[in-house]
Amino acid sequence: MPAPAAEMPALAPWASDPLRSRGRRLAEPGLEAGEAYRVDRERIVHCTAFRRLVYKTQVFLNHEGDLFRTRLTHSLEVAQLARSLARELQLNEDLVETLALAHDLGHTPFGHAGQDALHECMRAHGGFEHNLQSLRVVDVLEQCHARFDGLNLSFETREGILKHCARSQAERLERDEPGGVAQRFLLGQRPSLEAQLVNLADAMAYHAHDIDDGVRSGLLTLEQLLEVPLYRQCHEAALAEHPTLAQAGTRRLLFESIRRLRQRQAEDLVAHSRALLSQHAPADAAAVRALPPLVAFSAGMREAGDALKHFLFGALYRHPRVTHSTDRARQVVAELFQAYLQRADEMPPEHAAQPQRERAVADYIAGMTDRFALREHQRLTGRVLFG
Ligand code: MG
């Protein structure tokens, strides 16, 4: 149920306004213009790629444990965080929620290892990049509407989904859609404030939940975490407020510390962004494009966040136990790619019929969940890489 209108804060003049949307690629006259981003959100939540996120790896491979984040629970945490920040900043909550739920739709199985392997396979055929793939999912690959391929989403949603884009790819997209979602990369412009916000909420969410998953998995210790100044401050603040937590076991203390980490980052982001917004005072959402990023952390918090990110890279993402599984995941993707390339009829007919074989294989593999990829790998190669 939508909240009663009276409880929703008024949108700031620089917020994205669905009534001023640049619209959909195919006009849909029946839709109410003011509902544009809510319609997008509904289409995303009901699409196939969204349901697959539940069985896709975030950091820990999906079969390693039931409590680790998956792409779906990660996306929900990003949506939660982004919505509360949007409310504080009087940005468009519907658009940030839509972007948060859609931001990882193009991810392959097995997290970044899967993407790297697929990119390697596609190097001579245009490469593979998950942001571009997210856009491809919502523009082309979803097949659930009678009148169009994809989901025919609003311009602002599509532009926000395309977070990064290499110049060569931007030029290609711009040829297909002049003045479209890739143009800002060619002009060196910013996306909407809502898209800027979701980018930062994404990093805030995974920093916080990767600490939790890292400790849960036994790969990170409290002693290691206390070497990260931002975490240490949150840990000490939690203990100062609740001294009994020192004896109560590590879980509650960990949760209290992580909650403070999110709060500190959120408060910093809101305060610094408010200052930037009042300093630059963009006349409307369009004026945001030519300005520097206006949703941002203070310099101090950015440095503290970078130090945390650096720590997680070394201690968790490159932990031998994580890289051991990701190496095998890479092998699964690479061998699947070769298998389908040689035997296209092993793919469903709609993929096998695509004229550009390599891209069709990449689309098919990218759409798989971890466990479906493992089943297919076993079926096609007769080998089991994960016991
Ligand atoms: Mg993400």
Coordinates of C-alpha atoms and ligand atoms in Angstrom, one line a residue:
M1 CA 0.0 0.0 0.0
P2 CA 1.4 3.4 -0.9
A3 CA 1.8 5.8 2.1
P4 CA -0.9 8.5 2.4
A5 CA 0.2 11.5 0.4
A6 CA 0.4 13.7 3.5
E7 CA 3.2 11.6 4.9
M8 CA 5.4 12.0 1.9
P9 CA 7.7 15.0 2.0
A10 CA 7.5 17.3 -0.9
L11 CA 10.0 16.7 -3.7
A12 CA 12.9 19.1 -3.9
P13 CA 13.0 21.2 -7.1
W14 CA 16.0 19.2 -8.3
A15 CA 14.3 15.8 -7.7
S16 CA 13.3 13.7 -10.7
D17 CA 9.6 14.3 -11.5
P18 CA 7.8 11.7 -13.4
L19 CA 5.6 14.4 -15.0
R20 CA 8.7 15.7 -16.7
S21 CA 10.1 12.3 -17.7
R22 CA 11.7 11.9 -21.1
G23 CA 9.3 9.0 -21.5
R24 CA 9.5 5.5 -22.8
R25 CA 11.0 4.3 -26.1
L26 CA 7.6 3.0 -27.2
A27 CA 4.8 5.4 -26.1
E28 CA 2.2 3.8 -23.9
P29 CA -0.7 6.3 -23.9
G30 CA -2.7 4.3 -21.3
L31 CA -0.2 4.8 -18.5
E32 CA -0.6 7.7 -16.1
A33 CA 2.4 9.9 -16.4
G34 CA 2.7 10.6 -12.7
E35 CA 3.0 6.9 -12.1
A36 CA 6.0 6.3 -14.5
Y37 CA 8.6 5.2 -11.9
R38 CA 6.1 3.1 -10.0
V39 CA 5.2 1.3 -13.2
D40 CA 8.9 0.7 -13.8
R41 CA 9.3 -0.8 -10.4
E42 CA 6.3 -3.1 -10.9
R43 CA 7.8 -4.3 -14.2
I44 CA 11.2 -5.0 -12.6
V45 CA 9.8 -6.9 -9.6
H46 CA 7.7 -9.1 -11.9
C47 CA 10.4 -9.8 -14.4
T48 CA 12.3 -13.1 -14.7
A49 CA 15.8 -11.7 -14.2
F50 CA 14.7 -10.2 -10.8
R51 CA 13.6 -13.6 -9.5
R52 CA 16.9 -15.1 -10.5
L53 CA 18.8 -12.7 -8.2
V54 CA 17.8 -14.9 -5.3
Y55 CA 20.2 -17.7 -6.5
K56 CA 23.0 -15.5 -7.7
T57 CA 26.2 -15.0 -5.7
Q58 CA 27.0 -11.6 -4.1
V59 CA 30.4 -12.6 -2.6
F60 CA 29.9 -16.0 -1.2
L61 CA 28.8 -18.7 -3.6
N62 CA 25.2 -19.3 -3.3
H63 CA 25.5 -22.9 -2.1
E64 CA 28.0 -22.1 0.7
G65 CA 25.4 -21.0 3.2
D66 CA 21.8 -20.0 3.5
L67 CA 22.4 -16.8 5.5
F68 CA 24.9 -15.1 3.2
R69 CA 23.6 -12.2 1.1
T70 CA 22.6 -13.1 -2.4
R71 CA 22.1 -10.5 -5.2
L72 CA 18.4 -10.4 -4.2
T73 CA 18.9 -9.6 -0.5
H74 CA 21.7 -7.2 -1.4
S75 CA 19.3 -5.4 -3.8
L76 CA 16.6 -5.2 -1.1
E77 CA 19.1 -3.7 1.4
V78 CA 20.2 -1.1 -1.2
A79 CA 16.6 -0.2 -1.9
Q80 CA 15.9 0.2 1.9
L81 CA 18.9 2.4 2.4
A82 CA 18.4 4.4 -0.8
R83 CA 14.8 5.1 0.1
S84 CA 15.5 6.4 3.5
L85 CA 18.3 8.6 2.2
A86 CA 16.0 9.8 -0.7
R87 CA 13.4 10.8 1.9
E88 CA 15.9 12.8 3.9
L89 CA 17.1 14.6 0.7
Q90 CA 13.5 15.0 -0.7
L91 CA 14.5 13.0 -3.8
N92 CA 12.1 10.8 -5.7
E93 CA 11.7 7.6 -3.6
D94 CA 10.0 5.7 -6.3
L95 CA 12.9 6.2 -8.7
V96 CA 15.6 5.3 -6.2
E97 CA 13.7 2.1 -5.2
T98 CA 13.3 1.2 -8.9
L99 CA 17.0 1.8 -9.6
A100 CA 18.1 -0.1 -6.5
L101 CA 16.0 -3.2 -7.4
A102 CA 17.2 -3.1 -11.0
H103 CA 20.9 -2.3 -10.5
D104 CA 22.2 -5.8 -10.4
L105 CA 19.9 -7.5 -12.9
G106 CA 22.7 -8.0 -15.4
H107 CA 25.0 -9.9 -13.1
T108 CA 26.2 -13.3 -14.1
P109 CA 26.2 -16.3 -11.8
F110 CA 29.2 -16.5 -9.4
G111 CA 29.5 -12.7 -8.9
H112 CA 32.5 -10.9 -10.3
A113 CA 34.4 -14.1 -11.1
G114 CA 31.5 -15.0 -13.5
Q115 CA 31.6 -11.6 -15.1
D116 CA 35.4 -11.7 -15.6
A117 CA 35.2 -15.1 -17.2
L118 CA 32.4 -14.1 -19.5
H119 CA 34.3 -10.9 -20.5
E120 CA 37.3 -13.0 -21.3
C121 CA 35.2 -15.3 -23.5
M122 CA 33.6 -12.3 -25.2
R123 CA 36.8 -10.2 -25.6
A124 CA 36.8 -10.5 -29.4
H125 CA 33.0 -10.0 -29.7
G126 CA 32.3 -6.8 -27.9
G127 CA 33.1 -7.9 -24.3
F128 CA 30.7 -8.4 -21.4
E129 CA 30.0 -5.9 -18.7
H130 CA 27.2 -6.2 -16.1
N131 CA 25.9 -2.7 -16.2
L132 CA 25.5 -2.9 -20.0
Q133 CA 23.9 -6.3 -19.4
S134 CA 21.4 -4.9 -16.9
L135 CA 20.3 -2.4 -19.6
R136 CA 20.2 -5.2 -22.1
V137 CA 17.9 -7.2 -19.8
V138 CA 15.4 -4.4 -19.4
D139 CA 15.6 -3.2 -23.0
V140 CA 15.8 -6.5 -24.9
L141 CA 16.0 -9.8 -23.1
E142 CA 12.9 -9.9 -20.9
Q143 CA 10.1 -11.4 -23.0
C144 CA 6.9 -10.9 -21.0
H145 CA 5.0 -8.1 -22.8
A146 CA 3.0 -8.6 -26.0
R147 CA 3.9 -5.3 -27.6
F148 CA 7.6 -5.0 -27.0
D149 CA 10.8 -6.8 -26.1
G150 CA 12.2 -5.9 -22.7
L151 CA 10.3 -3.8 -20.2
N152 CA 10.0 -0.5 -22.0
L153 CA 11.1 1.5 -19.0
S154 CA 11.2 5.2 -18.5
F155 CA 14.3 7.1 -19.8
E156 CA 15.4 8.0 -16.2
T157 CA 15.3 4.4 -15.0
R158 CA 17.2 3.2 -18.0
E159 CA 19.8 6.0 -17.7
G160 CA 20.2 5.3 -14.0
I161 CA 20.8 1.5 -14.6
L162 CA 23.7 2.4 -16.9
K163 CA 26.0 3.4 -14.1
H164 CA 29.3 3.1 -16.0
C165 CA 30.1 2.9 -19.6
A166 CA 33.3 2.8 -21.6
R167 CA 33.6 5.4 -24.3
S168 CA 33.6 2.9 -27.1
Q169 CA 30.4 1.3 -25.7
A170 CA 28.8 4.7 -25.2
E171 CA 29.5 5.6 -28.8
R172 CA 27.9 2.3 -29.9
L173 CA 24.8 2.9 -27.8
E174 CA 24.6 6.5 -29.0
R175 CA 24.5 5.3 -32.6
D176 CA 21.5 3.1 -31.8
E177 CA 19.7 5.7 -29.7
P178 CA 20.9 9.2 -30.5
G179 CA 20.6 11.5 -27.5
G180 CA 19.8 8.5 -25.4
V181 CA 21.0 6.9 -22.1
A182 CA 24.7 6.8 -23.1
Q183 CA 24.9 10.4 -24.2
R184 CA 25.9 11.7 -20.8
F185 CA 29.2 9.7 -20.9
L186 CA 30.1 11.4 -24.2
L187 CA 29.2 14.8 -22.8
G188 CA 30.9 14.2 -19.4
Q189 CA 27.6 14.8 -17.6
R190 CA 26.0 13.5 -14.4
P191 CA 22.9 11.3 -14.2
S192 CA 19.9 12.2 -11.9
L193 CA 20.5 12.7 -8.2
E194 CA 18.5 9.6 -7.6
A195 CA 21.0 7.6 -9.7
Q196 CA 23.9 9.2 -7.9
L197 CA 22.3 8.3 -4.6
V198 CA 21.7 4.6 -5.5
N199 CA 25.4 4.3 -6.6
L200 CA 26.5 5.3 -3.1
A201 CA 23.8 3.3 -1.3
D202 CA 25.0 0.2 -3.2
A203 CA 28.6 0.6 -1.8
M204 CA 27.3 1.5 1.7
A205 CA 25.1 -1.6 1.7
Y206 CA 27.8 -4.1 0.5
H207 CA 30.5 -2.7 2.8
A208 CA 28.2 -3.2 5.8
H209 CA 26.8 -6.6 4.8
D210 CA 30.1 -8.0 3.6
I211 CA 31.5 -7.3 7.1
D212 CA 28.6 -9.4 8.5
D213 CA 29.0 -12.2 6.0
G214 CA 32.8 -12.1 6.3
V215 CA 32.6 -12.6 10.1
R216 CA 29.8 -15.2 9.7
S217 CA 31.9 -17.2 7.3
G218 CA 34.9 -17.2 9.7
L219 CA 37.1 -15.4 7.2
L220 CA 37.1 -12.1 9.0
T221 CA 38.0 -11.7 12.7
L222 CA 37.0 -8.9 15.1
E223 CA 40.8 -8.2 15.6
Q224 CA 41.2 -7.6 11.9
L225 CA 38.1 -5.3 11.8
L226 CA 39.4 -3.2 14.7
E227 CA 42.3 -2.2 12.5
V228 CA 39.9 -0.3 10.3
P229 CA 39.5 3.1 12.0
L230 CA 35.9 3.7 10.9
Y231 CA 34.8 0.3 12.1
R232 CA 36.8 0.7 15.4
Q233 CA 35.0 4.0 16.1
C234 CA 31.6 2.3 15.6
H235 CA 32.6 -0.7 17.7
E236 CA 33.7 1.6 20.6
A237 CA 30.6 3.7 20.3
A238 CA 28.4 0.6 20.6
L239 CA 30.4 -0.6 23.7
A240 CA 30.2 2.8 25.3
E241 CA 26.4 2.8 25.0
H242 CA 26.0 -0.9 25.8
P243 CA 28.9 -2.0 28.0
T244 CA 27.3 -5.5 28.6
L245 CA 27.9 -6.3 24.9
A246 CA 31.5 -7.0 25.7
Q247 CA 30.4 -10.2 27.5
A248 CA 27.4 -11.0 25.4
G249 CA 29.2 -12.7 22.5
T250 CA 30.2 -11.2 19.2
R251 CA 27.0 -11.3 17.1
R252 CA 25.0 -8.5 18.9
L253 CA 28.1 -6.3 19.2
L254 CA 28.8 -6.9 15.5
F255 CA 25.2 -5.9 14.5
E256 CA 25.3 -2.8 16.8
S257 CA 28.7 -1.8 15.2
I258 CA 27.5 -2.3 11.6
R259 CA 24.3 -0.4 12.3
R260 CA 26.4 2.5 13.6
L261 CA 28.6 2.3 10.5
R262 CA 25.6 2.6 8.2
Q263 CA 24.2 5.4 10.3
R264 CA 27.4 7.4 10.3
Q265 CA 27.8 7.1 6.6
A266 CA 24.1 8.0 6.1
E267 CA 24.3 11.1 8.3
D268 CA 27.5 12.2 6.6
L269 CA 26.0 11.7 3.1
V270 CA 22.8 13.6 4.0
A271 CA 24.6 16.5 5.6
H272 CA 27.3 16.8 2.9
S273 CA 24.8 16.5 0.0
R274 CA 22.4 19.1 1.6
A275 CA 25.3 21.5 1.7
L276 CA 26.3 20.8 -1.9
L277 CA 22.7 21.1 -3.0
S278 CA 22.1 24.5 -1.3
Q279 CA 25.5 25.7 -2.6
H280 CA 24.8 24.8 -6.2
A281 CA 21.0 25.2 -6.0
P282 CA 20.1 23.5 -9.4
A283 CA 16.9 25.0 -10.9
D284 CA 15.5 21.5 -11.7
A285 CA 16.5 17.9 -12.3
A286 CA 17.9 18.8 -15.8
A287 CA 20.3 21.4 -14.3
V288 CA 21.9 18.6 -12.2
R289 CA 23.5 17.1 -15.4
A290 CA 26.1 19.8 -15.9
L291 CA 27.0 20.2 -12.2
P292 CA 29.5 18.2 -10.2
P293 CA 28.2 15.2 -8.2
L294 CA 25.8 16.6 -5.6
V295 CA 25.1 13.5 -3.7
A296 CA 28.4 12.7 -2.0
F297 CA 30.2 12.0 1.2
S298 CA 32.4 14.5 2.9
A299 CA 36.2 14.1 2.1
G300 CA 36.8 12.6 5.5
M301 CA 34.1 10.0 5.2
R302 CA 35.1 9.2 1.6
E303 CA 38.6 8.4 2.9
A304 CA 37.3 6.4 5.7
G305 CA 35.1 4.4 3.3
D306 CA 38.0 3.9 0.9
A307 CA 40.1 2.5 3.8
L308 CA 37.2 0.1 4.6
K309 CA 36.9 -0.9 1.0
H310 CA 40.6 -1.5 0.7
F311 CA 40.5 -3.7 3.8
L312 CA 37.6 -5.8 2.5
F313 CA 39.5 -6.3 -0.8
G314 CA 42.6 -7.7 0.9
A315 CA 41.0 -9.6 3.8
L316 CA 37.8 -10.9 2.2
Y317 CA 37.4 -10.6 -1.5
R318 CA 41.0 -11.9 -2.1
H319 CA 40.9 -14.4 0.8
P320 CA 42.3 -17.8 -0.4
R321 CA 39.1 -19.5 0.4
V322 CA 37.0 -17.0 -1.7
T323 CA 39.5 -17.0 -4.6
H324 CA 39.6 -20.8 -4.6
S325 CA 35.9 -21.0 -5.2
T326 CA 35.9 -18.1 -7.7
D327 CA 38.7 -19.8 -9.7
R328 CA 36.5 -22.8 -10.1
A329 CA 33.5 -20.6 -10.9
R330 CA 35.5 -19.0 -13.7
Q331 CA 36.2 -22.4 -15.1
V332 CA 32.5 -23.3 -15.0
V333 CA 31.6 -20.2 -17.0
A334 CA 34.4 -20.6 -19.5
E335 CA 33.6 -24.3 -20.2
L336 CA 29.9 -23.6 -20.5
F337 CA 30.7 -20.9 -23.0
Q338 CA 32.7 -23.3 -25.2
A339 CA 30.1 -26.0 -24.9
Y340 CA 27.2 -23.8 -26.1
L341 CA 29.3 -22.3 -28.8
Q342 CA 30.0 -25.7 -30.2
R343 CA 26.5 -27.1 -29.6
A344 CA 24.0 -24.3 -29.9
D345 CA 21.1 -26.7 -29.8
E346 CA 21.9 -27.4 -26.1
M347 CA 20.4 -23.9 -25.5
P348 CA 16.7 -23.1 -25.5
P349 CA 15.5 -22.4 -29.1
E350 CA 15.1 -18.7 -28.5
H351 CA 18.8 -18.4 -27.7
A352 CA 20.0 -20.9 -30.3
A353 CA 18.1 -19.0 -33.0
Q354 CA 20.0 -15.7 -32.3
P355 CA 22.2 -14.7 -35.3
Q356 CA 25.2 -13.5 -33.3
R357 CA 26.1 -16.8 -31.6
E358 CA 28.7 -15.5 -29.1
R359 CA 26.3 -12.8 -27.8
A360 CA 23.5 -15.3 -27.6
V361 CA 25.6 -17.7 -25.5
A362 CA 26.8 -14.8 -23.2
D363 CA 23.1 -13.7 -22.7
Y364 CA 22.1 -17.2 -21.9
I365 CA 24.9 -17.8 -19.4
A366 CA 24.6 -14.3 -17.8
G367 CA 20.9 -15.1 -17.1
M368 CA 21.7 -18.3 -15.2
T369 CA 21.6 -18.7 -11.5
D370 CA 24.6 -20.3 -9.8
R371 CA 23.0 -23.6 -9.3
F372 CA 21.6 -23.8 -12.8
A373 CA 25.0 -23.0 -14.2
L374 CA 26.5 -25.8 -12.1
R375 CA 23.8 -28.3 -13.2
E376 CA 24.3 -27.4 -16.9
H377 CA 28.1 -27.6 -16.5
Q378 CA 27.8 -31.1 -15.1
R379 CA 25.4 -32.2 -17.8
L380 CA 27.5 -30.9 -20.6
T381 CA 31.0 -31.8 -19.4
G382 CA 30.3 -34.8 -17.1
R383 CA 32.5 -33.2 -14.4
V384 CA 31.6 -31.9 -11.0
L385 CA 33.8 -28.9 -10.0
F386 CA 32.0 -28.2 -6.7
G387 CA 31.6 -31.3 -4.5
Ligands
MG1 MG 25.2 -3.9 -6.1

